[in-house]
PDB file of C-alpha atoms and ligand atoms in Angstrom:
ATOM      1  CA  UNK Q   1     -39.679  60.334  25.038  1.00 33.00           C
ATOM      2  CA  UNK Q   2     -39.330  57.763  22.307  1.00 35.00           C
ATOM      3  CA  UNK Q   3     -39.521  54.165  23.527  1.00 37.00           C
ATOM      4  CA  UNK Q   4     -36.792  53.433  20.986  1.00 40.00           C
ATOM      5  CA  UNK Q   5     -34.310  55.650  22.752  1.00 40.00           C
ATOM      6  CA  UNK Q   6     -31.105  53.611  22.889  1.00 42.00           C
ATOM      7  CA  UNK Q   7     -30.636  52.446  26.458  1.00 42.00           C
ATOM      8  CA  UNK Q   8     -27.580  53.867  28.091  1.00 44.00           C
ATOM      9  CA  UNK Q   9     -24.947  51.555  29.369  1.00 43.00           C
ATOM     10  CA  UNK Q  10     -22.572  52.875  31.900  1.00 46.00           C
ATOM     11  CA  UNK Q  11     -19.975  51.841  34.337  1.00 48.00           C
ATOM     12  CA  UNK Q  12     -19.950  53.646  37.616  1.00 49.00           C
ATOM     13  CA  UNK Q  13     -17.019  53.706  39.878  1.00 48.00           C
ATOM     14  CA  UNK Q  14     -17.965  53.766  43.485  1.00 44.00           C
ATOM     15  CA  UNK Q  15     -16.209  52.980  46.677  1.00 43.00           C
ATOM     16  CA  UNK Q  16     -16.112  50.549  49.455  1.00 44.00           C
ATOM     17  CA  UNK Q  17     -13.696  50.026  52.248  1.00 44.00           C
ATOM     18  CA  UNK Q  18     -13.465  46.262  52.210  1.00 52.00           C
ATOM     19  CA  UNK Q  19     -10.865  43.578  51.703  1.00 75.00           C
ATOM     20  CA  UNK Q  20     -12.091  42.715  48.255  1.00 87.00           C
ATOM     21  CA  UNK Q  21     -13.281  44.473  45.145  1.00 92.00           C
ATOM     22  CA  UNK Q  22     -16.978  43.817  44.529  1.00 94.00           C
ATOM     23  CA  UNK Q  23     -17.958  43.840  40.847  1.00 95.00           C
ATOM     24  CA  UNK Q  24     -21.675  43.916  40.006  1.00 96.00           C
ATOM     25  CA  UNK Q  25     -24.082  44.002  37.085  1.00 96.00           C
ATOM     26  CA  UNK Q  26     -27.642  45.314  37.410  1.00 97.00           C
ATOM     27  CA  UNK Q  27     -30.472  45.869  34.971  1.00 96.00           C
ATOM     28  CA  UNK Q  28     -32.401  48.677  36.747  1.00 93.00           C
ATOM     29  CA  UNK Q  29     -35.419  48.371  34.510  1.00 93.00           C
ATOM     30  CA  UNK Q  30     -36.325  51.617  32.760  1.00 90.00           C
ATOM     31  CA  UNK Q  31     -34.421  53.968  35.015  1.00 92.00           C
ATOM     32  CA  UNK Q  32     -35.714  57.388  33.989  1.00 90.00           C
ATOM     33  CA  UNK Q  33     -37.443  60.468  35.356  1.00 87.00           C
ATOM     34  CA  UNK Q  34     -40.279  58.623  37.101  1.00 89.00           C
ATOM     35  CA  UNK Q  35     -37.977  56.389  39.091  1.00 90.00           C
ATOM     36  CA  UNK Q  36     -35.634  59.264  39.867  1.00 88.00           C
ATOM     37  CA  UNK Q  37     -38.529  61.138  41.513  1.00 90.00           C
ATOM     38  CA  UNK Q  38     -39.570  58.162  43.661  1.00 92.00           C
ATOM     39  CA  UNK Q  39     -37.577  58.682  46.821  1.00 90.00           C
ATOM     40  CA  UNK Q  40     -37.882  55.331  48.532  1.00 92.00           C
ATOM     41  CA  UNK Q  41     -37.067  53.494  45.307  1.00 94.00           C
ATOM     42  CA  UNK Q  42     -34.086  55.778  44.705  1.00 92.00           C
ATOM     43  CA  UNK Q  43     -32.843  55.079  48.243  1.00 92.00           C
ATOM     44  CA  UNK Q  44     -32.827  51.354  47.506  1.00 95.00           C
ATOM     45  CA  UNK Q  45     -31.099  51.832  44.138  1.00 94.00           C
ATOM     46  CA  UNK Q  46     -28.376  53.931  45.722  1.00 93.00           C
ATOM     47  CA  UNK Q  47     -27.913  51.362  48.510  1.00 93.00           C
ATOM     48  CA  UNK Q  48     -27.601  48.582  45.933  1.00 95.00           C
ATOM     49  CA  UNK Q  49     -25.002  50.506  43.942  1.00 93.00           C
ATOM     50  CA  UNK Q  50     -23.054  51.538  47.044  1.00 91.00           C
ATOM     51  CA  UNK Q  51     -22.348  47.906  47.930  1.00 91.00           C
ATOM     52  CA  UNK Q  52     -20.298  47.587  44.759  1.00 92.00           C
ATOM     53  CA  UNK Q  53     -16.912  48.930  43.695  1.00 90.00           C
ATOM     54  CA  UNK Q  54     -17.624  48.537  40.005  1.00 92.00           C
ATOM     55  CA  UNK Q  55     -21.224  48.503  38.846  1.00 93.00           C
ATOM     56  CA  UNK Q  56     -22.535  47.885  35.363  1.00 95.00           C
ATOM     57  CA  UNK Q  57     -25.941  49.579  35.184  1.00 93.00           C
ATOM     58  CA  UNK Q  58     -28.316  48.788  32.348  1.00 94.00           C
ATOM     59  CA  UNK Q  59     -31.530  50.417  31.126  1.00 93.00           C
ATOM     60  CA  UNK Q  60     -30.836  53.970  32.140  1.00 91.00           C
ATOM     61  CA  UNK Q  61     -33.292  55.917  29.987  1.00 89.00           C
ATOM     62  CA  UNK Q  62     -32.215  59.447  30.312  1.00 85.00           C
ATOM     63  CA  UNK Q  63     -31.914  61.603  27.197  1.00 83.00           C
ATOM     64  CA  UNK Q  64     -31.192  64.700  29.291  1.00 85.00           C
ATOM     65  CA  UNK Q  65     -28.236  63.118  31.094  1.00 84.00           C
ATOM     66  CA  UNK Q  66     -29.628  63.881  34.561  1.00 86.00           C
ATOM     67  CA  UNK Q  67     -29.310  60.475  36.170  1.00 88.00           C
ATOM     68  CA  UNK Q  68     -25.570  59.943  35.908  1.00 85.00           C
ATOM     69  CA  UNK Q  69     -24.543  63.245  37.506  1.00 86.00           C
ATOM     70  CA  UNK Q  70     -27.168  62.738  40.225  1.00 86.00           C
ATOM     71  CA  UNK Q  71     -25.871  59.225  40.982  1.00 86.00           C
ATOM     72  CA  UNK Q  72     -22.248  60.333  40.966  1.00 82.00           C
ATOM     73  CA  UNK Q  73     -23.124  62.981  43.525  1.00 81.00           C
ATOM     74  CA  UNK Q  74     -24.749  60.389  45.790  1.00 81.00           C
ATOM     75  CA  UNK Q  75     -21.832  58.012  45.356  1.00 80.00           C
ATOM     76  CA  UNK Q  76     -19.018  60.413  46.061  1.00 69.00           C
ATOM     77  CA  UNK Q  77     -15.830  58.996  47.422  1.00 64.00           C
ATOM     78  CA  UNK Q  78     -12.381  57.757  46.602  1.00 77.00           C
ATOM     79  CA  UNK Q  79     -11.767  55.594  43.571  1.00 74.00           C
ATOM     80  CA  UNK Q  80     -10.368  52.096  43.993  1.00 83.00           C
ATOM     81  CA  UNK Q  81     -10.015  51.480  40.287  1.00 90.00           C
ATOM     82  CA  UNK Q  82      -9.288  53.610  37.268  1.00 91.00           C
ATOM     83  CA  UNK Q  83     -10.133  53.368  33.598  1.00 93.00           C
ATOM     84  CA  UNK Q  84      -7.109  52.802  31.404  1.00 95.00           C
ATOM     85  CA  UNK Q  85      -8.924  52.687  28.070  1.00 95.00           C
ATOM     86  CA  UNK Q  86     -12.334  52.098  26.592  1.00 95.00           C
ATOM     87  CA  UNK Q  87     -13.909  51.608  23.204  1.00 93.00           C
ATOM     88  CA  UNK Q  88     -17.212  50.805  21.588  1.00 93.00           C
ATOM     89  CA  UNK Q  89     -16.995  47.474  19.769  1.00 92.00           C
ATOM     90  CA  UNK Q  90     -17.764  47.836  16.079  1.00 84.00           C
ATOM     91  CA  UNK Q  91     -19.939  45.046  14.862  1.00 77.00           C
ATOM     92  CA  UNK Q  92     -18.684  44.941  11.287  1.00 73.00           C
ATOM     93  CA  UNK Q  93     -17.315  41.488  10.501  1.00 67.00           C
ATOM     94  CA  UNK Q  94     -18.174  40.102   7.108  1.00 66.00           C
ATOM     95  CA  UNK Q  95     -21.081  37.707   7.124  1.00 65.00           C
ATOM     96  CA  UNK Q  96     -22.627  38.518  10.484  1.00 63.00           C
ATOM     97  CA  UNK Q  97     -22.816  42.274  10.702  1.00 66.00           C
ATOM     98  CA  UNK Q  98     -24.873  43.892  13.388  1.00 78.00           C
ATOM     99  CA  UNK Q  99     -25.561  40.979  15.683  1.00 88.00           C
ATOM    100  CA  UNK Q 100     -25.598  43.152  18.782  1.00 91.00           C
ATOM    101  CA  UNK Q 101     -28.662  45.154  19.740  1.00 89.00           C
ATOM    102  CA  UNK Q 102     -26.369  47.322  21.834  1.00 90.00           C
ATOM    103  CA  UNK Q 103     -22.708  47.256  20.880  1.00 91.00           C
ATOM    104  CA  UNK Q 104     -20.587  46.389  23.937  1.00 94.00           C
ATOM    105  CA  UNK Q 105     -18.801  49.362  25.475  1.00 95.00           C
ATOM    106  CA  UNK Q 106     -15.526  47.719  26.486  1.00 96.00           C
ATOM    107  CA  UNK Q 107     -13.564  49.099  29.461  1.00 96.00           C
ATOM    108  CA  UNK Q 108     -10.006  48.285  30.550  1.00 97.00           C
ATOM    109  CA  UNK Q 109      -9.663  48.792  34.305  1.00 96.00           C
ATOM    110  CA  UNK Q 110      -6.579  49.140  36.425  1.00 95.00           C
ATOM    111  CA  UNK Q 111      -7.038  47.958  39.961  1.00 94.00           C
ATOM    112  CA  UNK Q 112      -3.919  48.553  42.058  1.00 91.00           C
ATOM    113  CA  UNK Q 113      -5.367  47.109  45.292  1.00 90.00           C
ATOM    114  CA  UNK Q 114      -6.430  43.702  44.014  1.00 93.00           C
ATOM    115  CA  UNK Q 115      -4.259  40.656  43.387  1.00 94.00           C
ATOM    116  CA  UNK Q 116      -5.054  40.945  39.727  1.00 96.00           C
ATOM    117  CA  UNK Q 117      -3.934  44.423  38.705  1.00 95.00           C
ATOM    118  CA  UNK Q 118      -5.868  44.802  35.543  1.00 96.00           C
ATOM    119  CA  UNK Q 119      -8.874  43.438  33.731  1.00 98.00           C
ATOM    120  CA  UNK Q 120     -11.217  44.225  30.876  1.00 98.00           C
ATOM    121  CA  UNK Q 121     -14.994  44.309  31.271  1.00 98.00           C
ATOM    122  CA  UNK Q 122     -17.103  43.455  28.235  1.00 98.00           C
ATOM    123  CA  UNK Q 123     -20.709  44.343  29.088  1.00 97.00           C
ATOM    124  CA  UNK Q 124     -23.733  43.040  27.264  1.00 96.00           C
ATOM    125  CA  UNK Q 125     -27.462  43.714  27.385  1.00 96.00           C
ATOM    126  CA  UNK Q 126     -29.124  41.518  24.802  1.00 96.00           C
ATOM    127  CA  UNK Q 127     -32.466  41.668  23.103  1.00 95.00           C
ATOM    128  CA  UNK Q 128     -34.265  38.514  24.332  1.00 96.00           C
ATOM    129  CA  UNK Q 129     -35.051  37.134  20.875  1.00 95.00           C
ATOM    130  CA  UNK Q 130     -31.439  37.334  19.660  1.00 95.00           C
ATOM    131  CA  UNK Q 131     -29.639  36.507  22.892  1.00 97.00           C
ATOM    132  CA  UNK Q 132     -28.219  33.143  21.683  1.00 97.00           C
ATOM    133  CA  UNK Q 133     -26.411  34.822  18.791  1.00 96.00           C
ATOM    134  CA  UNK Q 134     -25.356  37.815  20.886  1.00 96.00           C
ATOM    135  CA  UNK Q 135     -23.853  35.689  23.676  1.00 98.00           C
ATOM    136  CA  UNK Q 136     -21.992  33.599  21.086  1.00 97.00           C
ATOM    137  CA  UNK Q 137     -20.685  36.753  19.399  1.00 96.00           C
ATOM    138  CA  UNK Q 138     -19.011  37.889  22.632  1.00 97.00           C
ATOM    139  CA  UNK Q 139     -16.170  35.549  21.674  1.00 97.00           C
ATOM    140  CA  UNK Q 140     -15.516  37.730  18.618  1.00 95.00           C
ATOM    141  CA  UNK Q 141     -15.414  40.777  20.866  1.00 96.00           C
ATOM    142  CA  UNK Q 142     -12.962  38.936  23.125  1.00 97.00           C
ATOM    143  CA  UNK Q 143     -10.675  38.137  20.162  1.00 96.00           C
ATOM    144  CA  UNK Q 144     -10.839  41.734  18.966  1.00 95.00           C
ATOM    145  CA  UNK Q 145     -10.072  43.256  22.381  1.00 96.00           C
ATOM    146  CA  UNK Q 146      -7.272  40.783  23.040  1.00 97.00           C
ATOM    147  CA  UNK Q 147      -5.602  41.690  19.763  1.00 96.00           C
ATOM    148  CA  UNK Q 148      -6.061  45.406  20.364  1.00 96.00           C
ATOM    149  CA  UNK Q 149      -4.925  45.646  23.983  1.00 97.00           C
ATOM    150  CA  UNK Q 150      -2.937  42.438  24.551  1.00 97.00           C
ATOM    151  CA  UNK Q 151      -4.795  41.708  27.808  1.00 97.00           C
ATOM    152  CA  UNK Q 152      -5.425  38.335  29.503  1.00 97.00           C
ATOM    153  CA  UNK Q 153      -8.123  38.994  32.117  1.00 98.00           C
ATOM    154  CA  UNK Q 154     -11.695  39.356  30.941  1.00 98.00           C
ATOM    155  CA  UNK Q 155     -15.068  39.814  32.634  1.00 98.00           C
ATOM    156  CA  UNK Q 156     -18.196  39.423  30.509  1.00 98.00           C
ATOM    157  CA  UNK Q 157     -21.340  40.461  32.303  1.00 98.00           C
ATOM    158  CA  UNK Q 158     -24.799  41.889  32.003  1.00 98.00           C
ATOM    159  CA  UNK Q 159     -28.370  41.001  31.262  1.00 98.00           C
ATOM    160  CA  UNK Q 160     -27.746  38.254  28.701  1.00 98.00           C
ATOM    161  CA  UNK Q 161     -31.390  37.112  28.798  1.00 98.00           C
ATOM    162  CA  UNK Q 162     -29.662  33.757  29.117  1.00 98.00           C
ATOM    163  CA  UNK Q 163     -32.499  31.608  30.368  1.00 96.00           C
ATOM    164  CA  UNK Q 164     -36.064  30.345  30.149  1.00 95.00           C
ATOM    165  CA  UNK Q 165     -37.488  30.600  26.620  1.00 95.00           C
ATOM    166  CA  UNK Q 166     -34.695  32.828  25.287  1.00 97.00           C
ATOM    167  CA  UNK Q 167     -31.819  30.357  25.651  1.00 97.00           C
ATOM    168  CA  UNK Q 168     -33.075  26.798  25.710  1.00 95.00           C
ATOM    169  CA  UNK Q 169     -31.020  23.948  27.118  1.00 94.00           C
ATOM    170  CA  UNK Q 170     -30.070  22.532  23.725  1.00 95.00           C
ATOM    171  CA  UNK Q 171     -28.804  25.918  22.500  1.00 96.00           C
ATOM    172  CA  UNK Q 172     -25.865  26.018  24.924  1.00 97.00           C
ATOM    173  CA  UNK Q 173     -23.657  23.528  23.106  1.00 97.00           C
ATOM    174  CA  UNK Q 174     -23.443  25.853  20.102  1.00 96.00           C
ATOM    175  CA  UNK Q 175     -22.607  28.985  22.044  1.00 98.00           C
ATOM    176  CA  UNK Q 176     -18.828  29.474  21.925  1.00 98.00           C
ATOM    177  CA  UNK Q 177     -18.724  31.478  25.156  1.00 98.00           C
ATOM    178  CA  UNK Q 178     -20.130  28.356  26.778  1.00 98.00           C
ATOM    179  CA  UNK Q 179     -18.709  25.375  24.885  1.00 97.00           C
ATOM    180  CA  UNK Q 180     -15.111  26.612  25.264  1.00 98.00           C
ATOM    181  CA  UNK Q 181     -14.179  25.602  28.817  1.00 96.00           C
ATOM    182  CA  UNK Q 182     -11.675  28.449  29.154  1.00 97.00           C
ATOM    183  CA  UNK Q 183     -14.658  30.698  29.834  1.00 98.00           C
ATOM    184  CA  UNK Q 184     -15.822  30.264  33.421  1.00 98.00           C
ATOM    185  CA  UNK Q 185     -19.483  30.961  34.210  1.00 98.00           C
ATOM    186  CA  UNK Q 186     -19.993  32.393  37.699  1.00 98.00           C
ATOM    187  CA  UNK Q 187     -23.799  32.447  37.618  1.00 97.00           C
ATOM    188  CA  UNK Q 188     -25.289  29.039  36.862  1.00 97.00           C
ATOM    189  CA  UNK Q 189     -28.273  28.082  34.728  1.00 97.00           C
ATOM    190  CA  UNK Q 190     -30.317  27.141  37.802  1.00 96.00           C
ATOM    191  CA  UNK Q 191     -30.101  30.582  39.397  1.00 97.00           C
ATOM    192  CA  UNK Q 192     -33.006  33.031  39.474  1.00 98.00           C
ATOM    193  CA  UNK Q 193     -32.054  36.618  38.674  1.00 98.00           C
ATOM    194  CA  UNK Q 194     -35.673  37.758  38.380  1.00 98.00           C
ATOM    195  CA  UNK Q 195     -37.562  39.552  41.128  1.00 98.00           C
ATOM    196  CA  UNK Q 196     -41.038  38.213  40.289  1.00 97.00           C
ATOM    197  CA  UNK Q 197     -42.078  35.284  42.433  1.00 96.00           C
ATOM    198  CA  UNK Q 198     -43.734  33.745  39.374  1.00 97.00           C
ATOM    199  CA  UNK Q 199     -40.564  33.597  37.226  1.00 97.00           C
ATOM    200  CA  UNK Q 200     -37.342  31.642  37.676  1.00 97.00           C
ATOM    201  CA  UNK Q 201     -34.750  32.482  35.005  1.00 98.00           C
ATOM    202  CA  UNK Q 202     -30.984  33.033  34.994  1.00 98.00           C
ATOM    203  CA  UNK Q 203     -31.043  36.056  32.705  1.00 98.00           C
ATOM    204  CA  UNK Q 204     -28.123  37.927  34.250  1.00 98.00           C
ATOM    205  CA  UNK Q 205     -24.680  36.400  34.062  1.00 98.00           C
ATOM    206  CA  UNK Q 206     -20.995  36.883  34.770  1.00 98.00           C
ATOM    207  CA  UNK Q 207     -18.351  34.990  32.794  1.00 98.00           C
ATOM    208  CA  UNK Q 208     -14.584  35.138  33.328  1.00 98.00           C
ATOM    209  CA  UNK Q 209     -11.548  34.336  31.229  1.00 98.00           C
ATOM    210  CA  UNK Q 210      -7.922  34.385  32.341  1.00 98.00           C
ATOM    211  CA  UNK Q 211      -6.322  32.086  34.968  1.00 97.00           C
ATOM    212  CA  UNK Q 212      -4.957  34.979  37.018  1.00 97.00           C
ATOM    213  CA  UNK Q 213      -8.389  36.605  37.254  1.00 97.00           C
ATOM    214  CA  UNK Q 214     -10.168  33.331  37.983  1.00 97.00           C
ATOM    215  CA  UNK Q 215      -7.679  32.605  40.778  1.00 96.00           C
ATOM    216  CA  UNK Q 216      -8.386  35.990  42.334  1.00 96.00           C
ATOM    217  CA  UNK Q 217     -12.123  35.433  42.845  1.00 96.00           C
ATOM    218  CA  UNK Q 218     -13.099  35.257  46.517  1.00 95.00           C
ATOM    219  CA  UNK Q 219     -14.516  31.727  46.894  1.00 94.00           C
ATOM    220  CA  UNK Q 220     -18.285  31.812  47.332  1.00 95.00           C
ATOM    221  CA  UNK Q 221     -18.542  35.527  46.564  1.00 96.00           C
ATOM    222  CA  UNK Q 222     -20.290  35.001  43.226  1.00 97.00           C
ATOM    223  CA  UNK Q 223     -24.060  35.127  43.179  1.00 97.00           C
ATOM    224  CA  UNK Q 224     -27.230  37.135  43.125  1.00 98.00           C
ATOM    225  CA  UNK Q 225     -27.900  40.049  45.423  1.00 98.00           C
ATOM    226  CA  UNK Q 226     -31.470  39.576  46.566  1.00 98.00           C
ATOM    227  CA  UNK Q 227     -32.169  43.159  47.612  1.00 98.00           C
ATOM    228  CA  UNK Q 228     -35.791  42.317  48.346  1.00 98.00           C
ATOM    229  CA  UNK Q 229     -34.735  40.007  51.148  1.00 98.00           C
ATOM    230  CA  UNK Q 230     -31.772  42.132  52.259  1.00 97.00           C
ATOM    231  CA  UNK Q 231     -33.864  45.283  52.632  1.00 97.00           C
ATOM    232  CA  UNK Q 232     -37.109  43.513  53.630  1.00 97.00           C
ATOM    233  CA  UNK Q 233     -39.202  44.809  50.752  1.00 97.00           C
ATOM    234  CA  UNK Q 234     -42.525  43.532  49.488  1.00 97.00           C
ATOM    235  CA  UNK Q 235     -42.567  42.127  45.951  1.00 97.00           C
ATOM    236  CA  UNK Q 236     -44.260  45.336  44.803  1.00 97.00           C
ATOM    237  CA  UNK Q 237     -41.624  47.541  46.437  1.00 97.00           C
ATOM    238  CA  UNK Q 238     -38.863  45.421  44.953  1.00 98.00           C
ATOM    239  CA  UNK Q 239     -40.443  45.573  41.478  1.00 97.00           C
ATOM    240  CA  UNK Q 240     -40.509  49.368  41.754  1.00 96.00           C
ATOM    241  CA  UNK Q 241     -36.714  49.110  41.899  1.00 97.00           C
ATOM    242  CA  UNK Q 242     -36.324  46.545  39.098  1.00 97.00           C
ATOM    243  CA  UNK Q 243     -37.550  43.218  37.786  1.00 97.00           C
ATOM    244  CA  UNK Q 244     -33.925  41.955  37.945  1.00 98.00           C
ATOM    245  CA  UNK Q 245     -31.648  41.263  40.875  1.00 98.00           C
ATOM    246  CA  UNK Q 246     -28.011  42.327  40.487  1.00 98.00           C
ATOM    247  CA  UNK Q 247     -25.350  39.648  40.032  1.00 98.00           C
ATOM    248  CA  UNK Q 248     -21.894  40.031  41.517  1.00 98.00           C
ATOM    249  CA  UNK Q 249     -18.568  38.587  42.641  1.00 97.00           C
ATOM    250  CA  UNK Q 250     -15.532  39.809  44.530  1.00 97.00           C
ATOM    251  CA  UNK Q 251     -11.807  39.940  43.766  1.00 96.00           C
ATOM    252  CA  UNK Q 252      -9.195  39.417  46.459  1.00 95.00           C
ATOM    253  CA  UNK Q 253      -7.088  42.399  47.432  1.00 90.00           C
ATOM    254  CA  UNK Q 254      -3.325  42.319  47.792  1.00 82.00           C
ATOM    255  CA  UNK Q 255      -3.707  43.248  51.451  1.00 62.00           C
ATOM    256  CA  UNK Q 256      -5.727  40.119  52.176  1.00 50.00           C
ATOM    257  CA  UNK Q 257      -3.115  38.021  50.407  1.00 45.00           C
ATOM    258  CA  UNK Q 258      -0.203  39.558  52.301  1.00 45.00           C
ATOM    259  CA  UNK Q 259      -1.685  38.925  55.726  1.00 43.00           C
ATOM    260  CA  UNK Q 260      -2.686  35.448  54.671  1.00 42.00           C
ATOM    261  CA  UNK Q 261       0.833  34.619  53.523  1.00 40.00           C
ATOM    262  CA  UNK Q 262       2.332  35.973  56.726  1.00 39.00           C
ATOM    263  CA  UNK Q 263       0.273  33.671  58.857  1.00 37.00           C
ATOM    264  CA  UNK Q 264       1.224  30.665  56.751  1.00 37.00           C
ATOM    265  CA  UNK Q 265       4.962  31.284  56.409  1.00 35.00           C
ATOM    266  CA  UNK Q 266       6.206  33.662  59.101  1.00 35.00           C
ATOM    267  CA  UNK Q 267       9.661  33.691  57.563  1.00 38.00           C
ATOM    268  CA  UNK Q 268      11.881  36.145  55.806  1.00 41.00           C
ATOM    269  CA  UNK Q 269      11.009  36.839  52.208  1.00 41.00           C
ATOM    270  CA  UNK Q 270      12.914  34.632  49.842  1.00 43.00           C
ATOM    271  CA  UNK Q 271      14.271  36.007  46.608  1.00 46.00           C
ATOM    272  CA  UNK Q 272      11.709  35.527  43.874  1.00 46.00           C
ATOM    273  CA  UNK Q 273      12.269  32.669  41.500  1.00 45.00           C
ATOM    274  CA  UNK Q 274      11.720  33.466  37.890  1.00 39.00           C
TER     275      UNK Q 274
HETATM  276  C1  NAG B   1     -19.117  25.512  19.854  1.00 58.34           C
HETATM  277  O1  NAG B   1     -20.028  26.327  19.136  1.00 58.34           O
HETATM  278  C2  NAG B   1     -19.585  26.747  17.858  1.00 58.34           C
HETATM  279  C3  NAG B   1     -20.579  27.753  17.313  1.00 58.34           C
HETATM  280  O2  NAG B   1     -21.831  27.218  17.186  1.00 58.34           O
HETATM  281  C4  NAG B   1     -19.380  25.528  16.975  1.00 58.34           C
HETATM  282  O3  NAG B   1     -18.931  25.931  15.709  1.00 58.34           O
HETATM  283  C5  NAG B   1     -18.361  24.598  17.631  1.00 58.34           C
HETATM  284  O4  NAG B   1     -18.235  23.423  16.897  1.00 58.34           O
HETATM  285  C6  NAG B   1     -18.773  24.266  19.063  1.00 58.34           C
HETATM  286  N1  NAG B   1     -17.685  23.564  19.724  1.00 58.34           N
HETATM  287  C7  NAG B   1     -17.873  22.500  20.475  1.00 58.34           C
HETATM  288  C8  NAG B   1     -16.654  21.948  21.127  1.00 58.34           C
HETATM  289  O5  NAG B   1     -18.955  21.988  20.628  1.00 58.34           O
END
């Protein structure tokens, strides 16, 4: 298999019976045949994915398309969200063509059970050396998607390689996704999304835009899922799964809101003001 095989980027819909929608992003380093055959590692990967309702998986290296069907089989269940539309962003603007190493595959989700009924996910897996430019360029993708679909709620997430030597402190002020305060960063620069004890870098990020979406985030639900700790793995066992931890956050469901409101104002519903 060629090492230059374009990594596959996919969004898996899985299920969870909880009071919030958990949205995750995970670089499962080089997920191909070898990992698929390693049972204990596969068990951990499936457990990690099962925690999430929407999962962005990066670095699936699978030219025979075996991994997706196998995962879908293991993740069977009811869907909480549906895909309204999707498109592959075309990186063709004059002057800065082909900034992205992997063009973002943009997905518009409908989510009937959450407070916010619809949102767009713009995924990104950068090449470390060009991550500053790629993260900045996400604003152009945002403008393009907004014009195309007239949406307000946006989630940018993935392995941005947004830390350590790849994005230095002084670079941030010239990255539009960062210097425009309408974009809210859920994973901070001080976080460690790497599994190796010897590294501490916030490579994996989640960024939101849209007041309605931002309001719907479950407070404190954003962070890193340290599966090594959660499943009591050694560093070696964890590294067999990936060198990245997933990042995630949750969105409030309408059900949670309804019961909350009831307890606050146990009165008859007033007519809605416009
Ligand atoms: C944000 O970054 C862009 C791109 O580098 C730059 O043109 C702009 O002036 C910056 N804005 C602020 C407020 O610093």
